[in-house]
XYZ file of N, CA and C in Angstrom:
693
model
N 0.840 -1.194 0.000
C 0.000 0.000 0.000
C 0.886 1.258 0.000
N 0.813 2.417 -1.010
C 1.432 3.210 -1.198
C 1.520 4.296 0.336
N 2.794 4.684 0.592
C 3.061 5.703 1.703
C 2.227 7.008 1.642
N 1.591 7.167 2.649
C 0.814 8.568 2.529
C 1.558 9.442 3.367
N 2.362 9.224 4.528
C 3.175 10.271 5.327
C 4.266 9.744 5.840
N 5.334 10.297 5.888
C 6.653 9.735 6.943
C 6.964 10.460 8.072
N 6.768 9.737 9.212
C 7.285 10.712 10.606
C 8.545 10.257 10.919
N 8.846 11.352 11.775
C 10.648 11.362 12.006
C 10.487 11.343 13.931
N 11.136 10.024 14.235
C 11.473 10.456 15.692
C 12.303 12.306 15.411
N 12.855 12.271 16.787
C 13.481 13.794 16.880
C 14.871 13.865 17.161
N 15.078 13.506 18.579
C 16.225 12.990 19.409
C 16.809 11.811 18.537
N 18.008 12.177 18.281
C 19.423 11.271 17.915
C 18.803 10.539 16.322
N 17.627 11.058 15.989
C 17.358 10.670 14.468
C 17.316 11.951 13.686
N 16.969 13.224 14.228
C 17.229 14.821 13.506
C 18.632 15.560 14.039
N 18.589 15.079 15.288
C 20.114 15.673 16.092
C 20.475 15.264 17.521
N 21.335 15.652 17.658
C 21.991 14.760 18.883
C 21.267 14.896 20.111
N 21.496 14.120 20.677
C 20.825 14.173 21.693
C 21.316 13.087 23.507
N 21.397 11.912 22.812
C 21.850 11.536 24.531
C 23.228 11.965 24.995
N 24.103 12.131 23.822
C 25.427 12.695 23.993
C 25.312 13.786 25.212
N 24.500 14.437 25.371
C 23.925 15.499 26.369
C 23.874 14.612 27.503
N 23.098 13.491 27.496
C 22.849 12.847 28.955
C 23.707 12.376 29.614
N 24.776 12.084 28.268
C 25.810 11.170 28.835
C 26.888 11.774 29.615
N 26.695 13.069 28.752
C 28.144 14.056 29.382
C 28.036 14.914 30.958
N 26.441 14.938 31.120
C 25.911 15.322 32.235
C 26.015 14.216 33.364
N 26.080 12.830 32.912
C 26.566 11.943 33.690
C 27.448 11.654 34.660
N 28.575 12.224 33.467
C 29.745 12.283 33.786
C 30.121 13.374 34.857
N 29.478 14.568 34.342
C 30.065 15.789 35.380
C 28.957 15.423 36.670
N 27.901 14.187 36.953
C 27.642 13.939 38.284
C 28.352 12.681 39.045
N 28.964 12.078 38.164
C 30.448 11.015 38.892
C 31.239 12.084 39.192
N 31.761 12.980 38.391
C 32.427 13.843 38.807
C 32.527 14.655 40.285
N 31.306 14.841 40.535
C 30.527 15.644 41.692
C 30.439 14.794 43.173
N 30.333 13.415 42.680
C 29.857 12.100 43.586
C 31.188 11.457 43.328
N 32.312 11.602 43.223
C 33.277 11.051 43.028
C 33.656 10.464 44.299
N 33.840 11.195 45.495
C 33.841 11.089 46.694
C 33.079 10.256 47.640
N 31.885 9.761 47.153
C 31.041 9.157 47.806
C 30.988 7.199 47.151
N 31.116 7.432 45.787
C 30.836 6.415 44.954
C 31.788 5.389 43.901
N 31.884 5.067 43.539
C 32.304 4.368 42.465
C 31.762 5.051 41.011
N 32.068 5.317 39.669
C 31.192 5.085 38.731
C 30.471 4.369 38.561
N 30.678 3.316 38.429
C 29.606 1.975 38.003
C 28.364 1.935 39.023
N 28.636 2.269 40.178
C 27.813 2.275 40.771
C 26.574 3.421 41.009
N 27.322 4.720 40.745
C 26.615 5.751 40.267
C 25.740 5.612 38.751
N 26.394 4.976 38.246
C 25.367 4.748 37.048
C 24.496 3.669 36.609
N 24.644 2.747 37.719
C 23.296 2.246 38.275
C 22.331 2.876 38.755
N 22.643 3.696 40.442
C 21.639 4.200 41.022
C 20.763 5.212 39.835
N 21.879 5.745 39.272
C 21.102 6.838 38.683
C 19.907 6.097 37.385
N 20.530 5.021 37.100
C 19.729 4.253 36.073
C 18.315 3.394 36.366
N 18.443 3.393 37.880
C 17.378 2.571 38.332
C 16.684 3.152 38.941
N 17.019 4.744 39.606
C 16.221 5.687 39.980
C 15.517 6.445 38.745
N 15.890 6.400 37.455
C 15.181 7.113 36.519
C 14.159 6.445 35.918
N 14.630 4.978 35.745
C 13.451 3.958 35.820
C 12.001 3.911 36.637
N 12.306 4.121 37.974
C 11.550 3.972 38.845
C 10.461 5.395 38.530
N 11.213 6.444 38.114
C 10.753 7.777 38.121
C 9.966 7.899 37.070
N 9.926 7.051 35.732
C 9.045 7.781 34.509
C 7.892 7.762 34.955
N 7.201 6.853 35.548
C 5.387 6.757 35.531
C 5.233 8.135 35.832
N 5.752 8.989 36.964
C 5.572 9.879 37.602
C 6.275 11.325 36.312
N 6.560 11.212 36.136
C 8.108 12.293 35.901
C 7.766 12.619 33.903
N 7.848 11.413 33.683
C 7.866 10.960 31.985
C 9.252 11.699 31.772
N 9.657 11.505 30.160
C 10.696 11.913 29.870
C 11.030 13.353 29.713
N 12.441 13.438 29.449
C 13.366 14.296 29.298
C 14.362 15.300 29.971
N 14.649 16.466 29.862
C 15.880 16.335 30.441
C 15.107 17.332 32.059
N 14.215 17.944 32.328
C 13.722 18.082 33.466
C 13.471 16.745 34.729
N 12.904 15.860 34.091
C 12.910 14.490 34.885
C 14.081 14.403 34.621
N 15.527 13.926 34.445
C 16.395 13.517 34.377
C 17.162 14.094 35.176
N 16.936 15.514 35.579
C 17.551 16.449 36.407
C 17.282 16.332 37.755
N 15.937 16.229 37.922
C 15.830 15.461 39.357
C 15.972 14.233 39.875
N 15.746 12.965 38.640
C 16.503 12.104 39.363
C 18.658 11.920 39.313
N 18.961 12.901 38.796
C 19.675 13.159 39.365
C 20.224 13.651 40.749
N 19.208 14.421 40.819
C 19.446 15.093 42.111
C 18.842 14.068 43.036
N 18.053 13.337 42.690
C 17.515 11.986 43.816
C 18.949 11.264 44.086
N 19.201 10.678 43.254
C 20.337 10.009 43.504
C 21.679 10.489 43.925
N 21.835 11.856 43.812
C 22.550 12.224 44.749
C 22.394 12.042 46.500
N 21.684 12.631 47.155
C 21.029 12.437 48.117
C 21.373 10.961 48.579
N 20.551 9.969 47.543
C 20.988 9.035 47.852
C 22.307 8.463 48.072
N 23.083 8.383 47.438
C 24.510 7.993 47.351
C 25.508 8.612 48.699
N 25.386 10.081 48.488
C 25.825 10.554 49.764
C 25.243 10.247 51.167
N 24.059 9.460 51.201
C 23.035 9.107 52.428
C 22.395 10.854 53.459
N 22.397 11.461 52.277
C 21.514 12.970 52.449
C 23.017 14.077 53.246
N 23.906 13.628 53.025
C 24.878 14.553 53.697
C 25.833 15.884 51.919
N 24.920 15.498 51.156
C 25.133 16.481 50.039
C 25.181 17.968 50.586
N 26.014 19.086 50.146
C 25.279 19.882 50.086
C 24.782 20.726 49.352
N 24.218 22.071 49.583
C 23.349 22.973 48.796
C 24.301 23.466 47.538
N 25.648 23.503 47.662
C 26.571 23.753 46.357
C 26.631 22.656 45.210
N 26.582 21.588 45.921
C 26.761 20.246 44.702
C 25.391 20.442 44.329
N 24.244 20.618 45.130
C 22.856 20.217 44.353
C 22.466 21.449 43.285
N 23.274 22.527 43.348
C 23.337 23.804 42.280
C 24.233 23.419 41.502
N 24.940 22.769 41.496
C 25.904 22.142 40.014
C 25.140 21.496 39.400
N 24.163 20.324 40.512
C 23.498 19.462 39.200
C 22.275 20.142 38.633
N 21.648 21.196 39.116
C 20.999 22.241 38.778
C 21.021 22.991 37.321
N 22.419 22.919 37.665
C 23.161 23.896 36.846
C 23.560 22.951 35.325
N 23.770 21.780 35.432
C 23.846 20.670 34.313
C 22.261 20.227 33.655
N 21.454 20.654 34.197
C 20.110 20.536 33.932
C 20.056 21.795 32.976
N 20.162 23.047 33.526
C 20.200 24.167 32.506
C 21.115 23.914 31.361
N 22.138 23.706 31.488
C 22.966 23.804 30.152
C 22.312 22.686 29.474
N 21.824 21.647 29.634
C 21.193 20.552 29.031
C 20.107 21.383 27.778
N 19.117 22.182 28.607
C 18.026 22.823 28.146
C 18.521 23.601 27.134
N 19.365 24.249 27.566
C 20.243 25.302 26.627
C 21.558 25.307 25.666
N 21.386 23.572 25.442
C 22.585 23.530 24.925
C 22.462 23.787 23.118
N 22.997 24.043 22.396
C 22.920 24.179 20.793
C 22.466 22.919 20.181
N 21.363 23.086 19.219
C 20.651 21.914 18.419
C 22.155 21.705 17.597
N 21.975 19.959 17.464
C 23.721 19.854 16.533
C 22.509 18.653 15.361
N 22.368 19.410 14.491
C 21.614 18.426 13.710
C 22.685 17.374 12.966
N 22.170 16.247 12.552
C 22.824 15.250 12.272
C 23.239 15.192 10.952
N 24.099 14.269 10.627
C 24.682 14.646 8.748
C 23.188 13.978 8.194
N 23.527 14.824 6.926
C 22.306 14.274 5.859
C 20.732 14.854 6.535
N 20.242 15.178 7.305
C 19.199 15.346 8.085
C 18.580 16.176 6.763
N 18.976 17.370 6.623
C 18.526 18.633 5.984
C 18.369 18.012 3.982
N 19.130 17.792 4.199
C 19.235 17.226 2.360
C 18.068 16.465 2.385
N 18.119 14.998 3.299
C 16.838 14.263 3.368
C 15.292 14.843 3.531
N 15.337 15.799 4.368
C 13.796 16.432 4.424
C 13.610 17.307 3.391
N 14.561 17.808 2.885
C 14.528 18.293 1.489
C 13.822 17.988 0.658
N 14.373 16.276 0.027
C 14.242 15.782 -0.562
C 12.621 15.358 -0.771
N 12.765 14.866 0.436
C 11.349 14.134 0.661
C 9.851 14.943 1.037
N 10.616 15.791 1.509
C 9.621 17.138 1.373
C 8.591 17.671 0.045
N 9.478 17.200 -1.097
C 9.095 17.564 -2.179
C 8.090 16.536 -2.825
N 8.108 15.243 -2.059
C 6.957 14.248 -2.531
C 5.699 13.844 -1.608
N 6.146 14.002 -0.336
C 5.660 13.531 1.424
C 5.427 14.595 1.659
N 4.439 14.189 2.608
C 3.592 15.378 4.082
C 4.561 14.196 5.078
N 5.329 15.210 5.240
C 6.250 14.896 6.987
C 5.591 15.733 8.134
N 5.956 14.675 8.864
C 5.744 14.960 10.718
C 6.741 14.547 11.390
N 6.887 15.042 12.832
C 7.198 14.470 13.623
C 6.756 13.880 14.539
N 7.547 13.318 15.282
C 6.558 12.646 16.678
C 7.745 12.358 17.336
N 7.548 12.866 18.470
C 8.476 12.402 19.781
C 8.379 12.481 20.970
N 8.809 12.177 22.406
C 8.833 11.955 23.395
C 9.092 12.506 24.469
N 8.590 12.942 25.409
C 9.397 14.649 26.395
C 8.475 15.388 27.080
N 8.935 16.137 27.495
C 8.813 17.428 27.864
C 8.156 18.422 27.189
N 6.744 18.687 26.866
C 6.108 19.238 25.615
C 6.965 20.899 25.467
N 7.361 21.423 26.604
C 7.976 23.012 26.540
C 9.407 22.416 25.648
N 10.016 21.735 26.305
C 11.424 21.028 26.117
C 11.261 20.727 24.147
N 10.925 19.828 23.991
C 10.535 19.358 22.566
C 10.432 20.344 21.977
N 9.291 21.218 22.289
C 8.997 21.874 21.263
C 9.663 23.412 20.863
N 10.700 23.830 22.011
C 11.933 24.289 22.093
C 12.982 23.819 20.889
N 13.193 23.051 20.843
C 14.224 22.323 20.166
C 13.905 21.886 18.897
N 12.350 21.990 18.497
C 11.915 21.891 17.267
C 12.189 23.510 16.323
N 11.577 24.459 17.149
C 11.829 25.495 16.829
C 13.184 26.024 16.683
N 14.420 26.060 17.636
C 15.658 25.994 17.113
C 16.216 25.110 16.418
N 16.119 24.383 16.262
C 17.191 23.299 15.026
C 16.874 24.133 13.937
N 15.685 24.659 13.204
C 15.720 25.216 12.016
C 14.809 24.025 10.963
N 14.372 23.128 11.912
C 13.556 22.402 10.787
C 12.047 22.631 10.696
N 11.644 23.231 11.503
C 10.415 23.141 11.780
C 9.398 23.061 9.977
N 9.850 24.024 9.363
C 9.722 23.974 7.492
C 9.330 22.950 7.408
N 9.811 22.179 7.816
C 9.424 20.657 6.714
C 8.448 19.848 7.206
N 7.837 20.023 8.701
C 7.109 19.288 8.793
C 5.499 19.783 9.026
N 4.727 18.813 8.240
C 3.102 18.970 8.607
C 2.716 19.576 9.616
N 3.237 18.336 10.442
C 2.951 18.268 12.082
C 4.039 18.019 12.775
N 3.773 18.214 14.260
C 4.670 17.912 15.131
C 3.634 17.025 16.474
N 3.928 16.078 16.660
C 3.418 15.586 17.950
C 4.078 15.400 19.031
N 3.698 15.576 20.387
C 4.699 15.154 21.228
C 3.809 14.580 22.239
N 4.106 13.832 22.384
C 3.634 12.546 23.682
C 4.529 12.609 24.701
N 3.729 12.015 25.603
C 4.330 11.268 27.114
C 4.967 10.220 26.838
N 4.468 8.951 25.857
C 5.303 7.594 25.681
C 5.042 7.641 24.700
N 5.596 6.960 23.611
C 5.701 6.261 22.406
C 5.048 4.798 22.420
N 3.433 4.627 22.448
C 2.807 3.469 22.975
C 1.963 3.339 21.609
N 1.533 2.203 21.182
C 1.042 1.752 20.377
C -0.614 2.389 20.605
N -1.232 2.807 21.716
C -2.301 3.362 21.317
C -1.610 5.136 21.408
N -0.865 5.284 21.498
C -0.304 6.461 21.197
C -0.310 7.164 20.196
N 0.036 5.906 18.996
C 0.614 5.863 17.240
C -0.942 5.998 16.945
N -1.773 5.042 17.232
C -3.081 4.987 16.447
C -3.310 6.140 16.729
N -3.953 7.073 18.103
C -4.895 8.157 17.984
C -4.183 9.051 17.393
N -2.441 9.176 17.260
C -2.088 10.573 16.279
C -2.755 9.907 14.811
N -2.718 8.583 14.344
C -3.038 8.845 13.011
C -4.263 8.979 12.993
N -5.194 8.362 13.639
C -6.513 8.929 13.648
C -7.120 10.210 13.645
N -6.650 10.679 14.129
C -6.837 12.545 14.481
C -5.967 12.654 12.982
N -5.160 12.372 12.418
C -4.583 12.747 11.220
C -5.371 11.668 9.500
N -6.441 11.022 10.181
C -6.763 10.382 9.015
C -5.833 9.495 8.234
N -4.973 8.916 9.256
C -4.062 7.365 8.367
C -4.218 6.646 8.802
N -4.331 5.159 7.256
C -4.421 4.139 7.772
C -2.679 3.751 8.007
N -3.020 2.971 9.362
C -1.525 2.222 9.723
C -0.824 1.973 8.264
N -1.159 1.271 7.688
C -0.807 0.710 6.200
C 0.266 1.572 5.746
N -0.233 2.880 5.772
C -0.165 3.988 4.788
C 1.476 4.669 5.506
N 1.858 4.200 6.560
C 2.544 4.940 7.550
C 3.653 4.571 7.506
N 4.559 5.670 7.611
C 6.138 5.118 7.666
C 6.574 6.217 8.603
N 7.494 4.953 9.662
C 8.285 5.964 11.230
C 9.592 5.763 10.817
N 10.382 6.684 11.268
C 12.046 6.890 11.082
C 12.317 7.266 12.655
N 13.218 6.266 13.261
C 13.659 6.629 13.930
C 15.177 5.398 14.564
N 15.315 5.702 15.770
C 16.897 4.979 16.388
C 16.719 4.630 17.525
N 15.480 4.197 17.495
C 14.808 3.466 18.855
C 13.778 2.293 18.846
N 14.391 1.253 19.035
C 13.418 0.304 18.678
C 12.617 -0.275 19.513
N 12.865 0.547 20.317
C 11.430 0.223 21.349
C 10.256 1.159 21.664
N 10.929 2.160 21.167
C 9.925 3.400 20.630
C 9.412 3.860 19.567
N 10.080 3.916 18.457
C 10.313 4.013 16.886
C 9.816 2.707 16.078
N 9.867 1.616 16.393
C 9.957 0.477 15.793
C 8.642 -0.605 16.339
N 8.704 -1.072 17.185
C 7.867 -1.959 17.605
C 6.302 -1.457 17.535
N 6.631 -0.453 18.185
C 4.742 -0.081 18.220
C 3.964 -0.116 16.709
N 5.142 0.213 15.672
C 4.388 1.017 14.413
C 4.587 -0.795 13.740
N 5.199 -1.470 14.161
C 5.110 -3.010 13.383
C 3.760 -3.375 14.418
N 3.682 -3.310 15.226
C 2.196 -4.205 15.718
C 0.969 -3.547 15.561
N 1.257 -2.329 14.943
C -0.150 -1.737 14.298
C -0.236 -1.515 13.213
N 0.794 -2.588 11.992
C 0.866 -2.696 10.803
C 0.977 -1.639 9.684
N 1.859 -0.833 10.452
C 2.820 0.234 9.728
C 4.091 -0.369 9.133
N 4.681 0.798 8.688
C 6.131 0.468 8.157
C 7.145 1.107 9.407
N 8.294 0.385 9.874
C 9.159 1.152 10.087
C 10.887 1.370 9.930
N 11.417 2.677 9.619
C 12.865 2.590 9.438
C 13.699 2.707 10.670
N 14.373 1.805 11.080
C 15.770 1.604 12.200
C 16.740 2.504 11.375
N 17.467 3.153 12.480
C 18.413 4.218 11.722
C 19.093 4.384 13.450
N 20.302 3.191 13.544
C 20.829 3.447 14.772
C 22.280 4.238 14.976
N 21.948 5.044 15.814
C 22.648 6.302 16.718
C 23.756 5.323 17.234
N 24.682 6.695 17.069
C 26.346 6.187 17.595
C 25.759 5.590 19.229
N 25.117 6.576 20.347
C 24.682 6.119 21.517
C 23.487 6.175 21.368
N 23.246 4.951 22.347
C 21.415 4.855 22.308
C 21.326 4.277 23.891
N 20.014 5.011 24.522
C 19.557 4.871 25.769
C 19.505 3.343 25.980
N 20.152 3.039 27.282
C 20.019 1.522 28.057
C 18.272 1.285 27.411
N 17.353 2.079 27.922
C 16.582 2.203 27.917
C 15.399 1.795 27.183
N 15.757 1.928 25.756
C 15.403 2.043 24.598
C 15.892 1.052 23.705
N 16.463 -0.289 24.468
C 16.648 -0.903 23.357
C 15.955 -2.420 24.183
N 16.379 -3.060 23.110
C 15.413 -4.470 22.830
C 16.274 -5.641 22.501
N 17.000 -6.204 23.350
C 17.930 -6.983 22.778
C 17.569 -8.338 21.947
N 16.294 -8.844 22.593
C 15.706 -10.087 21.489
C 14.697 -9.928 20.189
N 14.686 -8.646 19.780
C 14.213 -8.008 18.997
C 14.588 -8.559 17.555
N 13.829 -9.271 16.474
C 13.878 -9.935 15.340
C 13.716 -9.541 14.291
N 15.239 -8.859 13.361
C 14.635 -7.762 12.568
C 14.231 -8.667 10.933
N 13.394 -9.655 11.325
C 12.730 -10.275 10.372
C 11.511 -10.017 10.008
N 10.747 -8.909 10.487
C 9.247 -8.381 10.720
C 8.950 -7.927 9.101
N 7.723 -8.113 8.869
C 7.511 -7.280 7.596
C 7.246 -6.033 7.905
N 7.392 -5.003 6.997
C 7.788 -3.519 6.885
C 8.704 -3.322 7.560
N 9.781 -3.965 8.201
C 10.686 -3.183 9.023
C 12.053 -3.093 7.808
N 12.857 -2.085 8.634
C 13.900 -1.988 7.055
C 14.921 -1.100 7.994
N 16.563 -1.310 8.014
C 17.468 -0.659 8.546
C 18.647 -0.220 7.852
N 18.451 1.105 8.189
C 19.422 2.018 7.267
C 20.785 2.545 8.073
N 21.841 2.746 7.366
C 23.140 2.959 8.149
C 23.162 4.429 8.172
N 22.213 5.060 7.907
C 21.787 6.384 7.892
C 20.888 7.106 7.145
N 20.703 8.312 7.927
C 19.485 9.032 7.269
C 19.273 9.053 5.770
N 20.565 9.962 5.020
C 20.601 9.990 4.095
C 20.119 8.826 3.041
N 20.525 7.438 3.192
C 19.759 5.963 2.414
C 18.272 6.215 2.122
N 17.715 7.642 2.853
C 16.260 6.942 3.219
C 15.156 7.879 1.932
N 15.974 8.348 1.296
C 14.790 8.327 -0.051
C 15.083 7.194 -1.248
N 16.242 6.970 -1.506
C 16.613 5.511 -2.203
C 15.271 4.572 -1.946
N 15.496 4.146 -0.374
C 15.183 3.068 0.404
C 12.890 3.206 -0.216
N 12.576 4.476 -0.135
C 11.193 4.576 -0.195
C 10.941 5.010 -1.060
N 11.404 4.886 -2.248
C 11.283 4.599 -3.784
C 11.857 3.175 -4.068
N 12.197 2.342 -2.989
C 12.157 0.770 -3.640
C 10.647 0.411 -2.919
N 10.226 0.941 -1.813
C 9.251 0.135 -1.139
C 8.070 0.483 -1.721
């Protein structure tokens, strides 16, 4: 069935993005150096952010406080008010750091721009997201923009519903296959894998079978008008 729209995850499929989480990581081992181990800091912090989405959902505001949870924790509450303004302070530069769009990004929406109604859809912080849509400089190319709490399979249906597509008709781009990928194969979409130098513990799927029909993986963005003029 011929493609009627292509959506684009956002994060680490238009521009970088955990590279930010990771480096903020670092400057809180840095901070907790004294108290912890790494490895062990990047557990707590991994299993406290876990614990935190139901409540919190993504991006880099939740991420900032369970940072700051796990500080607390680690030190057993003897932190003080200077370290918890550093990690404060790594939360802001997070927010404020420069959109670094990815190679090929711009050529590709270009391209495809000229045949497709593009969207996006992604995951966050609706102020946060839609911040970062507006600076990167892409906003041009797309239809729409959606932003959700999760990336859930009744998630996918009511945006296309409210947008009038059948699953069929649908093609997702993204570097998350537990967000990007799975939902849009069990509601009999198409989807493109396009995996990021780093990708969230989080977000991946290790028994994941890339034998599915419509699924298709590209070594980058750029492949991806080739790729949907063979399909």
């Amino acid at each position: 069935m011929t493609i009627k729209i292509i959506a684009f995850d956002a994060d680490d499929t238009l521009w970088e993005n955990e590279v930010l989480y990771q480096n903020a990581l670092a400057e809180l081992r840095d901070i907790l150096s004294p108290w912890e181990s790494p490895e062990k800091i990047n557990k707590i912090v991994n299993d406290i952010e876990h614990r935190n989405m139901e409540q919190y959902g993504y991006g880099i505001k939740a991420f900032t406080l369970s940072l700051i949870e796990a500080a607390v924790k680690i030190t057993d509450y003897k932190i003080q008010g200077e370290a918890i303004a550093k990690i404060l302070a790594i939360g802001r530069s997070m927010l404020e750091a420069d959109i670094h769009i990815l190679p090929n990004v711009v050529e590709t929406l270009k391209a495809l721009n000229e045949k497709y109604p593009l969207m996006v859809i992604t995951k966050g912080d609706l102020l946060d997201q839609s911040a970062k849509i507006k600076r990167s400089g892409l906003a041009e190319f797309f239809k729409a923009v959606e932003i959700v709490n999760d990336k859930t399979e009744d998630a996918y249906l009511k945006i296309l519903e409210n947008h009038y597509i059948n699953p069929q008709q649908f093609l997702m781009v993204g570097n998350s296959i537990r967000s990007d990928i799975l939902p849009i194969l069990n509601i009999g979409g198409k989807a493109v894998y396009i995996p990021a130098e780093t990708t969230w513990a989080h977000e991946m799927v290790p028994d994941f079978e890339p034998g599915n029909h419509g699924f298709y993986e590209l070594r980058h963005i750029g492949e991806l008008p080739d790729l949907i003029e063979r399909i």
